[in-house]
Amino acid sequence: MQFDDDARLDTSEVQDVRGSRVPGGRATVGGGVAGLLALVLALFFGVGTEQLGLTDGTEQPAATASALAQVQQSCRTGRDANTRDDCRMVAVVNSVQDFWDEEFERRSGSYSRSPTVFFSQRVGTACGAATSAVGPFYCPGDRKVYLDLDFFEELRTKFGASGGPFAQAYVVAHEYGHHVQDLMGTLRRSQDGRTGAGSNAVRVELQADCYAGVWAHHARTTKDESTGRPLITRLTDADIRDGLDAAAAVGDDRIQERFQGRVTPESWTHGSAQQRQEWFQRGFESGDMARCNTFS
């Protein structure tokens, strides 16, 4: 995965609150393997911390000047994105939102851009206070994506993914798939409290995987405003394999087998490894969000 060295990154689409403190903000879910499994199964690439009964405080951590400067000063160009993980995430956010802006306009709609919040350890959101244990998530209450960059190492070491830059990009694109669902009014279908292989919760997650694939299909042709050229200049078959591997690693069956030693489809919230791969692949091969109807 390669970015145009001369492209200018738009850091306004990322809020960096790493190192900030959230007064009184902490998850009420217990720790340990059982707590991690509950968090992962309910929120892994999910849609909001309120579904876990986390604290209902809405404290918003203030970004420190040093934290803001870390991204604003270090992540200026595509060259920076090719060398730093945090700058790469800024570039991916830019590319994903450029694509959805164009796609909504093509469909005579209006796309509302959503910030990604970089945090460490814990963060306050409109959906409650959350810790890093929940993994990346989208909060519909404030329409923001939340990401602790340390998660990407856990994706490889705890969940067995091969890793790689595009595995990280897949995660971000999936969360923005939830933002697209929120704008289109389909996200709420996941909030009926039901679980299982055929539940709306699973269908929403698989659709977000498909939307991530749709973006990947167009990533090398979506133009960056600063240059008029695509921000992403190279996306290889190996990159796509890394994305598919990451999708499989966070399938409900893989996670259940790894952490509880058995598979229980009746409690699925995100879909199996095979389903997640298939829907990402469908979006990538077609490049058409109309092919992402998981509810039919």
Short mmCIF file of C-alpha atoms in Angstrom, two decimals:
data_model
loop_
_atom_site.label_atom_id
_atom_site.label_comp_id
_atom_site.label_asym_id
_atom_site.label_seq_id
_atom_site.Cartn_x
_atom_site.Cartn_y
_atom_site.Cartn_z
CA MET A 1 0.00 0.00 0.00
CA GLN A 2 1.57 3.26 -1.13
CA PHE A 3 0.54 6.93 -0.97
CA ASP A 4 1.41 9.81 -3.27
CA ASP A 5 4.47 11.40 -1.65
CA ASP A 6 3.43 14.90 -2.70
CA ALA A 7 -0.18 14.80 -1.50
CA ARG A 8 -1.05 17.08 1.41
CA LEU A 9 -2.80 15.31 4.29
CA ASP A 10 -5.89 16.87 5.85
CA THR A 11 -5.26 16.50 9.59
CA SER A 12 -8.50 18.35 10.37
CA GLU A 13 -10.28 15.01 9.88
CA VAL A 14 -8.43 13.50 12.86
CA GLN A 15 -8.67 14.55 16.50
CA ASP A 16 -5.66 13.35 18.47
CA VAL A 17 -6.36 13.06 22.21
CA ARG A 18 -3.68 10.51 23.01
CA GLY A 19 -2.33 11.20 26.46
CA SER A 20 -5.41 13.11 27.58
CA ARG A 21 -7.24 12.08 30.73
CA VAL A 22 -10.98 11.41 31.04
CA PRO A 23 -12.12 12.49 34.54
CA GLY A 24 -14.02 9.61 36.08
CA GLY A 25 -14.40 7.87 32.77
CA ARG A 26 -13.98 4.11 32.86
CA ALA A 27 -15.76 1.06 31.55
CA THR A 28 -17.95 -0.80 34.02
CA VAL A 29 -17.38 -4.15 32.33
CA GLY A 30 -15.00 -6.47 34.21
CA GLY A 31 -11.51 -7.12 32.90
CA GLY A 32 -9.70 -10.35 32.19
CA VAL A 33 -10.35 -12.83 29.40
CA ALA A 34 -14.08 -13.03 30.08
CA GLY A 35 -14.41 -9.26 30.06
CA LEU A 36 -12.30 -8.95 26.93
CA LEU A 37 -14.39 -11.57 25.14
CA ALA A 38 -17.62 -9.79 26.06
CA LEU A 39 -16.18 -6.51 24.85
CA VAL A 40 -14.84 -7.98 21.65
CA LEU A 41 -17.98 -9.89 20.73
CA ALA A 42 -20.22 -6.91 21.40
CA LEU A 43 -18.15 -4.05 20.07
CA PHE A 44 -15.30 -5.35 17.93
CA PHE A 45 -15.67 -3.17 14.84
CA GLY A 46 -18.97 -2.25 16.44
CA VAL A 47 -21.32 0.66 16.63
CA GLY A 48 -21.18 2.11 20.12
CA THR A 49 -20.30 1.55 23.74
CA GLU A 50 -23.83 2.02 25.05
CA GLN A 51 -24.66 -1.56 24.08
CA LEU A 52 -22.22 -2.77 26.74
CA GLY A 53 -23.65 -0.75 29.59
CA LEU A 54 -20.53 1.36 29.86
CA THR A 55 -20.57 4.54 31.88
CA ASP A 56 -23.10 7.01 30.60
CA GLY A 57 -20.89 10.05 31.15
CA THR A 58 -20.20 12.14 28.12
CA GLU A 59 -16.92 13.67 29.21
CA GLN A 60 -14.97 14.71 26.16
CA PRO A 61 -11.22 14.69 26.75
CA ALA A 62 -9.47 17.87 25.78
CA ALA A 63 -6.73 17.41 23.25
CA THR A 64 -3.43 18.64 24.60
CA ALA A 65 -1.37 21.00 22.49
CA SER A 66 1.42 18.43 22.29
CA ALA A 67 -0.97 15.71 21.14
CA LEU A 68 -2.48 17.89 18.44
CA ALA A 69 0.96 18.97 17.30
CA GLN A 70 2.01 15.33 17.04
CA VAL A 71 -0.33 14.77 14.10
CA GLN A 72 -0.51 18.27 12.68
CA GLN A 73 3.24 18.75 12.57
CA SER A 74 4.28 15.21 11.70
CA CYS A 75 1.58 14.21 9.21
CA ARG A 76 1.81 16.71 6.40
CA THR A 77 2.24 14.71 3.19
CA GLY A 78 1.78 11.32 1.64
CA ARG A 79 5.49 10.76 2.24
CA ASP A 80 4.77 10.92 5.97
CA ALA A 81 1.92 8.42 5.52
CA ASN A 82 4.37 6.00 3.92
CA THR A 83 6.59 6.03 7.02
CA ARG A 84 4.37 6.54 10.12
CA ASP A 85 1.38 4.53 11.34
CA ASP A 86 -0.55 7.54 12.65
CA CYS A 87 0.04 9.47 9.44
CA ARG A 88 -1.05 6.43 7.44
CA MET A 89 -4.33 6.44 9.33
CA VAL A 90 -4.80 10.13 8.56
CA ALA A 91 -4.25 9.36 4.87
CA VAL A 92 -6.68 6.43 4.94
CA VAL A 93 -9.34 8.58 6.62
CA ASN A 94 -8.81 11.22 3.92
CA SER A 95 -9.11 8.66 1.12
CA VAL A 96 -12.16 6.90 2.57
CA GLN A 97 -14.03 10.16 3.09
CA ASP A 98 -13.05 11.52 -0.31
CA PHE A 99 -14.56 8.39 -1.84
CA TRP A 100 -17.83 8.53 0.09
CA ASP A 101 -18.15 12.23 -0.63
CA GLU A 102 -17.93 11.47 -4.35
CA GLU A 103 -20.21 8.44 -4.08
CA PHE A 104 -22.97 10.29 -2.23
CA GLU A 105 -22.75 13.16 -4.72
CA ARG A 106 -22.98 10.70 -7.61
CA ARG A 107 -26.14 9.34 -6.02
CA SER A 108 -27.56 12.87 -5.56
CA GLY A 109 -26.98 12.73 -1.83
CA SER A 110 -24.86 14.62 0.67
CA TYR A 111 -22.09 13.02 2.70
CA SER A 112 -21.30 14.47 6.12
CA ARG A 113 -17.66 13.95 7.09
CA SER A 114 -16.88 12.24 10.37
CA PRO A 115 -13.70 12.76 12.42
CA THR A 116 -11.56 9.91 13.64
CA VAL A 117 -10.40 10.29 17.24
CA PHE A 118 -7.00 8.84 18.15
CA PHE A 119 -6.97 7.96 21.84
CA SER A 120 -5.00 5.91 24.31
CA GLN A 121 -6.28 3.80 27.20
CA ARG A 122 -9.70 5.45 27.54
CA VAL A 123 -11.87 8.08 25.95
CA GLY A 124 -15.13 9.90 26.58
CA THR A 125 -17.78 9.77 23.86
CA ALA A 126 -21.43 10.62 23.38
CA CYS A 127 -22.02 6.87 23.75
CA GLY A 128 -20.30 6.76 27.14
CA ALA A 129 -16.74 6.34 28.33
CA ALA A 130 -14.80 3.52 26.69
CA THR A 131 -11.44 1.87 27.19
CA SER A 132 -8.98 0.55 24.64
CA ALA A 133 -10.32 -2.96 25.31
CA VAL A 134 -13.34 -2.31 23.09
CA GLY A 135 -11.18 -2.00 20.00
CA PRO A 136 -12.03 0.46 17.22
CA PHE A 137 -15.65 1.62 17.22
CA TYR A 138 -18.09 4.11 15.76
CA CYS A 139 -20.33 6.14 18.05
CA PRO A 140 -23.59 7.24 16.39
CA GLY A 141 -24.21 9.71 19.23
CA ASP A 142 -21.44 12.02 18.05
CA ARG A 143 -20.81 10.44 14.64
CA LYS A 144 -17.13 9.86 15.28
CA VAL A 145 -14.79 6.91 14.76
CA TYR A 146 -12.61 6.05 17.77
CA LEU A 147 -9.26 4.31 17.40
CA ASP A 148 -6.44 3.35 19.74
CA LEU A 149 -3.51 2.74 17.40
CA ASP A 150 -2.11 0.09 19.77
CA PHE A 151 -5.01 -2.09 18.64
CA PHE A 152 -3.23 -2.97 15.42
CA GLU A 153 -0.52 -4.83 17.31
CA GLU A 154 -3.20 -6.72 19.23
CA LEU A 155 -4.90 -7.61 15.96
CA ARG A 156 -1.74 -9.47 15.04
CA THR A 157 -0.64 -10.87 18.42
CA LYS A 158 -3.97 -11.62 20.13
CA PHE A 159 -6.20 -12.40 17.18
CA GLY A 160 -3.72 -13.98 14.80
CA ALA A 161 -4.01 -11.63 11.82
CA SER A 162 -1.00 -11.29 9.54
CA GLY A 163 -1.09 -7.51 9.92
CA GLY A 164 0.20 -5.03 7.39
CA PRO A 165 -0.80 -1.50 6.36
CA PHE A 166 -3.91 -2.55 4.48
CA ALA A 167 -5.16 -4.63 7.41
CA GLN A 168 -5.13 -1.35 9.31
CA ALA A 169 -6.86 0.44 6.45
CA TYR A 170 -9.57 -2.24 6.37
CA VAL A 171 -10.34 -1.57 10.04
CA VAL A 172 -10.76 2.16 9.44
CA ALA A 173 -12.81 1.65 6.27
CA HIS A 174 -15.11 -0.76 8.13
CA GLU A 175 -15.82 1.84 10.81
CA TYR A 176 -16.60 4.44 8.17
CA GLY A 177 -18.96 1.87 6.70
CA HIS A 178 -20.92 2.27 9.93
CA HIS A 179 -20.92 6.03 9.45
CA VAL A 180 -22.37 5.56 5.97
CA GLN A 181 -25.03 3.29 7.47
CA ASP A 182 -25.78 5.93 10.09
CA LEU A 183 -26.27 8.58 7.41
CA MET A 184 -28.52 6.25 5.42
CA GLY A 185 -30.60 5.21 8.43
CA THR A 186 -29.69 1.51 8.36
CA LEU A 187 -27.41 1.46 11.39
CA ARG A 188 -30.29 1.52 13.84
CA ARG A 189 -31.41 -1.89 12.60
CA SER A 190 -28.58 -3.45 14.61
CA GLN A 191 -29.90 -2.08 17.88
CA ASP A 192 -32.83 -4.43 18.41
CA GLY A 193 -30.89 -6.44 21.02
CA ARG A 194 -30.89 -9.67 19.02
CA THR A 195 -27.88 -11.83 18.29
CA GLY A 196 -27.22 -14.88 16.12
CA ALA A 197 -26.01 -15.71 12.65
CA GLY A 198 -29.11 -14.24 10.99
CA SER A 199 -29.53 -11.22 13.25
CA ASN A 200 -29.62 -7.62 12.14
CA ALA A 201 -26.48 -7.01 14.20
CA VAL A 202 -24.57 -9.45 12.00
CA ARG A 203 -26.12 -8.08 8.80
CA VAL A 204 -25.04 -4.54 9.71
CA GLU A 205 -21.47 -5.66 10.38
CA LEU A 206 -21.24 -7.62 7.14
CA GLN A 207 -22.56 -4.64 5.21
CA ALA A 208 -19.84 -2.46 6.76
CA ASP A 209 -17.29 -5.05 5.57
CA CYS A 210 -18.77 -4.82 2.09
CA TYR A 211 -18.61 -1.03 2.14
CA ALA A 212 -14.95 -1.29 3.13
CA GLY A 213 -14.42 -3.43 0.06
CA VAL A 214 -16.24 -0.91 -2.15
CA TRP A 215 -13.86 1.81 -0.99
CA ALA A 216 -10.86 -0.47 -1.63
CA HIS A 217 -12.09 -1.05 -5.19
CA HIS A 218 -12.02 2.69 -5.86
CA ALA A 219 -9.04 3.63 -3.65
CA ARG A 220 -6.56 3.94 -6.51
CA THR A 221 -8.87 6.17 -8.56
CA THR A 222 -10.32 8.42 -5.84
CA LYS A 223 -8.65 11.79 -6.38
CA ASP A 224 -7.07 13.86 -3.66
CA GLU A 225 -8.14 17.52 -3.71
CA SER A 226 -4.63 18.84 -3.10
CA THR A 227 -3.12 17.25 -6.22
CA GLY A 228 -6.00 16.11 -8.40
CA ARG A 229 -4.35 12.69 -8.35
CA PRO A 230 -5.27 9.57 -6.34
CA LEU A 231 -3.87 9.72 -2.81
CA ILE A 232 -3.35 5.94 -2.87
CA THR A 233 -1.03 5.03 -5.72
CA ARG A 234 -0.50 1.33 -5.10
CA LEU A 235 -2.69 -1.43 -3.69
CA THR A 236 -1.42 -4.93 -4.36
CA ASP A 237 -2.96 -8.38 -4.25
CA ALA A 238 -0.90 -8.98 -1.10
CA ASP A 239 -2.51 -5.93 0.50
CA ILE A 240 -5.99 -7.27 -0.23
CA ARG A 241 -4.99 -10.65 1.22
CA ASP A 242 -3.93 -8.87 4.41
CA GLY A 243 -7.34 -7.20 4.54
CA LEU A 244 -9.13 -10.50 4.02
CA ASP A 245 -6.97 -12.11 6.68
CA ALA A 246 -7.86 -9.36 9.16
CA ALA A 247 -11.56 -9.78 8.35
CA ALA A 248 -11.31 -13.51 9.05
CA ALA A 249 -9.36 -13.00 12.27
CA VAL A 250 -12.24 -11.03 13.77
CA GLY A 251 -14.98 -13.41 12.69
CA ASP A 252 -17.19 -14.45 15.60
CA ASP A 253 -16.32 -18.12 15.16
CA ARG A 254 -12.57 -17.45 15.20
CA ILE A 255 -12.81 -15.25 18.28
CA GLN A 256 -15.05 -17.69 20.13
CA GLU A 257 -12.82 -20.63 19.32
CA ARG A 258 -9.73 -18.73 20.42
CA PHE A 259 -11.11 -17.35 23.70
CA GLN A 260 -13.77 -19.81 24.83
CA GLY A 261 -12.81 -22.99 23.01
CA ARG A 262 -16.16 -23.51 21.27
CA VAL A 263 -18.34 -21.84 18.66
CA THR A 264 -21.82 -20.63 19.60
CA PRO A 265 -23.55 -19.13 16.53
CA GLU A 266 -26.58 -18.06 18.55
CA SER A 267 -24.47 -15.35 20.20
CA TRP A 268 -22.84 -14.01 17.04
CA THR A 269 -22.89 -10.25 16.53
CA HIS A 270 -20.48 -9.79 13.61
CA GLY A 271 -20.56 -12.87 11.42
CA SER A 272 -18.21 -15.76 10.73
CA ALA A 273 -14.72 -15.47 9.31
CA GLN A 274 -15.97 -16.79 5.98
CA GLN A 275 -18.90 -14.38 5.87
CA ARG A 276 -16.72 -11.37 6.65
CA GLN A 277 -14.28 -12.30 3.92
CA GLU A 278 -17.02 -12.97 1.41
CA TRP A 279 -18.74 -9.63 1.95
CA PHE A 280 -15.51 -7.65 1.83
CA GLN A 281 -14.61 -9.50 -1.37
CA ARG A 282 -18.03 -8.77 -2.85
CA GLY A 283 -17.60 -5.07 -2.27
CA PHE A 284 -14.04 -5.09 -3.59
CA GLU A 285 -14.83 -6.99 -6.76
CA SER A 286 -17.99 -5.05 -7.63
CA GLY A 287 -17.14 -1.57 -6.38
CA ASP A 288 -20.90 -1.09 -6.07
CA MET A 289 -22.54 -0.33 -2.73
CA ALA A 290 -25.83 -1.57 -4.15
CA ARG A 291 -24.29 -5.06 -4.05
CA CYS A 292 -23.93 -4.74 -0.27
CA ASN A 293 -27.55 -5.44 0.66
CA THR A 294 -27.06 -7.96 3.47
CA PHE A 295 -30.71 -7.65 4.47
CA SER A 296 -32.20 -9.23 1.35
#
